[in-house]
mmCIF file of C-alpha atoms in Angstrom:
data_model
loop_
_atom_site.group_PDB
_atom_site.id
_atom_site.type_symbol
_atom_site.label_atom_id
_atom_site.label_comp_id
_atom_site.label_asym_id
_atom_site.label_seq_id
_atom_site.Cartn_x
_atom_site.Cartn_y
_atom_site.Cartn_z
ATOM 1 C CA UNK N 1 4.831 31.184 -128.481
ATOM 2 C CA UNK N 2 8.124 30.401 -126.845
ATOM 3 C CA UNK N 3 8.652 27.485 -123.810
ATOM 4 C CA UNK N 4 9.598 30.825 -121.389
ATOM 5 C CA UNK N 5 5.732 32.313 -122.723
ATOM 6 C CA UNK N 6 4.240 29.457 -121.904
ATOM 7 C CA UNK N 7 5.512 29.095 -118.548
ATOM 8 C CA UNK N 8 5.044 32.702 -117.651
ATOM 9 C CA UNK N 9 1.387 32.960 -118.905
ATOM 10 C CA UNK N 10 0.391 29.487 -117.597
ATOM 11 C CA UNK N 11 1.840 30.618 -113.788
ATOM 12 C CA UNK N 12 -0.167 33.562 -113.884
ATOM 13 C CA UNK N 13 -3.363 31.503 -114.564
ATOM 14 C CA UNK N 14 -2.240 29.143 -112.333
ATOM 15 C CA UNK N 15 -1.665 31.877 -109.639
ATOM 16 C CA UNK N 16 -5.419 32.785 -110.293
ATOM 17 C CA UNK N 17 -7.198 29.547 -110.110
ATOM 18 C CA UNK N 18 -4.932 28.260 -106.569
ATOM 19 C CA UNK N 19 -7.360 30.122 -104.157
ATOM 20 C CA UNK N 20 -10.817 29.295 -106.168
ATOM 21 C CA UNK N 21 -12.729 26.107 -106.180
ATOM 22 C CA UNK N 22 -13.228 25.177 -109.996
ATOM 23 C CA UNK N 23 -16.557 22.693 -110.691
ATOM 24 C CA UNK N 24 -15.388 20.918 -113.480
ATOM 25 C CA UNK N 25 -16.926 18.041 -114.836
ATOM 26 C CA UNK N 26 -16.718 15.063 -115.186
ATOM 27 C CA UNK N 27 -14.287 14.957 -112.774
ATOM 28 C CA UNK N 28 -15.884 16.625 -109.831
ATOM 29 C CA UNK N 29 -14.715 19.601 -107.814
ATOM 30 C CA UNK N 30 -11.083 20.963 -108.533
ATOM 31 C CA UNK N 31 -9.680 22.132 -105.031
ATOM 32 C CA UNK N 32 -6.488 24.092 -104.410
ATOM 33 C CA UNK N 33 -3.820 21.825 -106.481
ATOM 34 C CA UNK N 34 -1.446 19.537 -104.705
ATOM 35 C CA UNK N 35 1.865 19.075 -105.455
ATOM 36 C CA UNK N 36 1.100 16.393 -107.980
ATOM 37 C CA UNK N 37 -1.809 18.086 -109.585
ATOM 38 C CA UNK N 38 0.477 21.040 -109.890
ATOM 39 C CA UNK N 39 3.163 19.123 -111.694
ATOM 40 C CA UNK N 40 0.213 17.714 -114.417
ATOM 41 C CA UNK N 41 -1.016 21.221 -114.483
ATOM 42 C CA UNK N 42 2.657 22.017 -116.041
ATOM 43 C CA UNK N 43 2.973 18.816 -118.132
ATOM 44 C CA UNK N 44 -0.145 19.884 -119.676
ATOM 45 C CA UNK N 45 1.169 22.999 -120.052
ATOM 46 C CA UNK N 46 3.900 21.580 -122.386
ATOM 47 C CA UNK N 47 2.865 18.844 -123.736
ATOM 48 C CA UNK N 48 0.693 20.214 -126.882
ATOM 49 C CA UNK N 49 4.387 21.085 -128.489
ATOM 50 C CA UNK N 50 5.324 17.799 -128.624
ATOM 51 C CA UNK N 51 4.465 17.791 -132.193
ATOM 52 C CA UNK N 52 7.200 20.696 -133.008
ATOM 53 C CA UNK N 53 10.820 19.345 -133.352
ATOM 54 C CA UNK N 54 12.580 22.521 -132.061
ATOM 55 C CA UNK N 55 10.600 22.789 -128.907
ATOM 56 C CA UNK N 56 12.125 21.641 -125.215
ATOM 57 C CA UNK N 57 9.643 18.672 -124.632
ATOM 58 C CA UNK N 58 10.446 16.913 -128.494
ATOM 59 C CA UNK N 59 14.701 17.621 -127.710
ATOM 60 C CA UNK N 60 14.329 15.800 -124.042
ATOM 61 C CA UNK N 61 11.585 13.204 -125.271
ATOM 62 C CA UNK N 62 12.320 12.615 -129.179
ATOM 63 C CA UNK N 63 10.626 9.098 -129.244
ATOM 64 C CA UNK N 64 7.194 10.543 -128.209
ATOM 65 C CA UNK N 65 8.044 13.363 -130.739
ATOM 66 C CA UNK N 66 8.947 11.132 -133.441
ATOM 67 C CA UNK N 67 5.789 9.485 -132.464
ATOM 68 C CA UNK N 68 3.850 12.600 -132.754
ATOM 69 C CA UNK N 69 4.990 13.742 -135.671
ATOM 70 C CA UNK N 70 3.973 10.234 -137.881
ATOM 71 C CA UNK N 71 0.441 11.265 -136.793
ATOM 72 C CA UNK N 72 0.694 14.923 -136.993
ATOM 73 C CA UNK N 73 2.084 18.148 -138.014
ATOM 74 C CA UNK N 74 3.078 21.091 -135.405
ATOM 75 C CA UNK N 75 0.103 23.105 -134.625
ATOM 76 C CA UNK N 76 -2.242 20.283 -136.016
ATOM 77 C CA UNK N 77 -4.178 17.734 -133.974
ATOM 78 C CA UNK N 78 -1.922 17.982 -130.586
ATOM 79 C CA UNK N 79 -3.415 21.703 -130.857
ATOM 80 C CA UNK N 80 -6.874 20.903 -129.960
ATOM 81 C CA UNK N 81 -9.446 21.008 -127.587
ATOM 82 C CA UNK N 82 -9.855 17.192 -129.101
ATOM 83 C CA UNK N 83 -7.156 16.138 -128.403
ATOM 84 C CA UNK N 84 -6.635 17.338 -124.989
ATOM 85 C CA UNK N 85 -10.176 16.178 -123.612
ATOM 86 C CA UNK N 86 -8.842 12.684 -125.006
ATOM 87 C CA UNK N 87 -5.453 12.289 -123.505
ATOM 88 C CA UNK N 88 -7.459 14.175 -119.950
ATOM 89 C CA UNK N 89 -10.096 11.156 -120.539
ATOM 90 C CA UNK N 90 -6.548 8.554 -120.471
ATOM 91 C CA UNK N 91 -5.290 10.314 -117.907
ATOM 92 C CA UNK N 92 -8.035 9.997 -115.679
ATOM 93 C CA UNK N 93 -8.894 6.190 -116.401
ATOM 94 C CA UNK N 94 -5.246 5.558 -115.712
ATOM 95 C CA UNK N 95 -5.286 7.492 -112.383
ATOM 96 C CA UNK N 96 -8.478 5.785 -111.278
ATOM 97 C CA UNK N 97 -7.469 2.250 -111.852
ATOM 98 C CA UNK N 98 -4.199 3.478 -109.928
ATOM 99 C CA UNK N 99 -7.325 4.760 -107.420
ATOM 100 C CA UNK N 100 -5.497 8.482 -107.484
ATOM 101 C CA UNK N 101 -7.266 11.756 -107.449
ATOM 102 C CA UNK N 102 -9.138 11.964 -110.692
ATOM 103 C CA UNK N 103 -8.491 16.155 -110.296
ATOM 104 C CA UNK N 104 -4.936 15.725 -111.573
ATOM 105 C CA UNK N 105 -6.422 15.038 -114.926
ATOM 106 C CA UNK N 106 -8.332 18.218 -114.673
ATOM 107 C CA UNK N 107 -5.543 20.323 -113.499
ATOM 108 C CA UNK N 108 -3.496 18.646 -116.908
ATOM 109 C CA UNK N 109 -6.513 19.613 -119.254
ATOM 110 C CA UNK N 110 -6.335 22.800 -117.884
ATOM 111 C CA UNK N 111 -2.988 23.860 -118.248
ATOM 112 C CA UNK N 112 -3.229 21.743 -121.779
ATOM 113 C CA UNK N 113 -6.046 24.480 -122.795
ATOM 114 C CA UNK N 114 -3.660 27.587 -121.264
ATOM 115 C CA UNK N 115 -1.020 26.493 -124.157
ATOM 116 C CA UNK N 116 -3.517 26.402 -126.862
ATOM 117 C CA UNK N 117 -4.934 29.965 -125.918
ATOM 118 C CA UNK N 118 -1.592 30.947 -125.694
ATOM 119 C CA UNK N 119 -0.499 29.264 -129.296
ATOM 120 C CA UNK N 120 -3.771 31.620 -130.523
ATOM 121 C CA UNK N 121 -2.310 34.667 -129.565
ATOM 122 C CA UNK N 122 0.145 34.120 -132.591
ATOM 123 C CA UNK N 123 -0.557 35.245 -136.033
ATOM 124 C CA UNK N 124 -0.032 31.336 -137.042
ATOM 125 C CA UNK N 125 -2.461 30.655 -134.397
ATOM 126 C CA UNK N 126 -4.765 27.314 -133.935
ATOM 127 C CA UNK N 127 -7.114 25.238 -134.630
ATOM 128 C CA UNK N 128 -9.131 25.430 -131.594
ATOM 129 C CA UNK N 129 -11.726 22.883 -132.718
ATOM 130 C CA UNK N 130 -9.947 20.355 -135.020
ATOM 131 C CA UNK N 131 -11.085 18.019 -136.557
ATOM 132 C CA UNK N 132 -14.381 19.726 -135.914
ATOM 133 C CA UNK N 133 -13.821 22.682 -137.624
ATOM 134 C CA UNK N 134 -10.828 24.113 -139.695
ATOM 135 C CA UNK N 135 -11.490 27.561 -138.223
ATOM 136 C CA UNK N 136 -7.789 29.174 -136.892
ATOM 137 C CA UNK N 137 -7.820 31.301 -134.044
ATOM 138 C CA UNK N 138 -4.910 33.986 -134.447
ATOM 139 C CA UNK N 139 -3.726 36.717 -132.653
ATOM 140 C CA UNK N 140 -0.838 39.900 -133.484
ATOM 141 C CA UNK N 141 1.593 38.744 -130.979
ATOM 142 C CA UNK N 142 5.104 37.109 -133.220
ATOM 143 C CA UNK N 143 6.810 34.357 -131.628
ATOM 144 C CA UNK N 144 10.126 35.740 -130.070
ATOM 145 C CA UNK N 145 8.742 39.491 -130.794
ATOM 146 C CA UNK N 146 9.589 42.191 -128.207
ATOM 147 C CA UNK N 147 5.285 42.114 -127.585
ATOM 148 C CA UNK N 148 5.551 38.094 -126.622
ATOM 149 C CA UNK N 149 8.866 39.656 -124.127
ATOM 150 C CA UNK N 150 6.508 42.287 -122.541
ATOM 151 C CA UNK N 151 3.529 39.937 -122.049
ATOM 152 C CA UNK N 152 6.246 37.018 -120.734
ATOM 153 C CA UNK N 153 7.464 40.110 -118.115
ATOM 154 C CA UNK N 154 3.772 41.422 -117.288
ATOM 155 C CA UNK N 155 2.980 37.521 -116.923
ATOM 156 C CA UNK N 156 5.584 36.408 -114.202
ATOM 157 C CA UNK N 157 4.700 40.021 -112.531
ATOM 158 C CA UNK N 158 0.976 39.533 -112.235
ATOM 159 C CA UNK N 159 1.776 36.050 -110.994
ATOM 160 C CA UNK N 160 3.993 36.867 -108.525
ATOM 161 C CA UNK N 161 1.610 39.650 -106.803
ATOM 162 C CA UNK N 162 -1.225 37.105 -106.971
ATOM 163 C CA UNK N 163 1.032 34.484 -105.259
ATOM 164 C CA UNK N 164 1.998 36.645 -102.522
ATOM 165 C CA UNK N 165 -1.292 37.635 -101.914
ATOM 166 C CA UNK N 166 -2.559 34.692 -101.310
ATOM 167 C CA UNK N 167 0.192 33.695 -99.012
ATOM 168 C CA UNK N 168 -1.008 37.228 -96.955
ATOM 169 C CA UNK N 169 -4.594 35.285 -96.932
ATOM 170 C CA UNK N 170 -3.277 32.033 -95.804
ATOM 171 C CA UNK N 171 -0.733 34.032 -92.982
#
């Protein structure tokens, strides 16, 4: 999937998990994001293509791909569940010896796991569970294809009306 389908599909989930209270363990209760949890929410959103060297993290951050890419090929260990629950692990050490809301971590894993279901919607797809299993999730939807276009569009819509709506509920 492109940066643009990532975005669009990751604000549509994020539109639909603002007004819910997510139990998420082990870092407690996930409450509507703040600012900051909204801006780890995005960097995990991203982040999993840092492994690729054509994608818009690796060209504004080509030490930490360079980095990536002596441990691992695009689509390969970045592109797991794995690897996500580890760096959301870091993450949330780091932000409780800095004694800051452990939930940002959450709000990172998810939006890590919203680019990895996204990256399965591809016919290259991923390896959900490496190095667990070698099993590739895939789906029909071509990188760049007029299909990833319509879902990017459908995406930002459905977004958008959930957004405003919950502005209505808050008004």
């Amino acid at each position: 999937m492109l940066f643009r389908s990532h975005l669009s599909i990751g604000l549509f989930v994020f539109a639909a998990l603002i007004t819910r209270t997510i139990s998420f363990w082990p870092l407690g209760t996930l409450n509507a994001p703040t600012v900051i949890a909204t801006i780890f929410y995005l960097f995990g959103l991203i982040l999993p293509d840092i492994d690729s060297p054509h994608s818009k993290i690796s060209r504004h951050s080509p030490f930490f791909h360079y980095f990536a890419s002596l441990f691992t090929k695009h689509r390969g260990f970045v592109h797991s569940i794995f690897s996500g629950f580890i760096l959301m692990v870091g993450l949330g050490f780091i932000l409780s010896f800095l004694n800051l809301n452990l939930a940002n971590a959450g709000w990172f894993f998810i939006g890590y796991l919203v680019h990895l279901l996204t990256d399965g919607l591809t016919p290259h797809g991923v390896k959900l569970f490496f190095p667990i299993s070698n099993a590739t999730i895939r789906g029909p939807i071509s990188s760049g294809s007029f299909s990833e276009k319509v879902i990017s569009v459908l995406s930002y819509s459905a977004a958008l009306i959930l957004i405003v709506q919950s502005l209505g509920n808050i008004i």
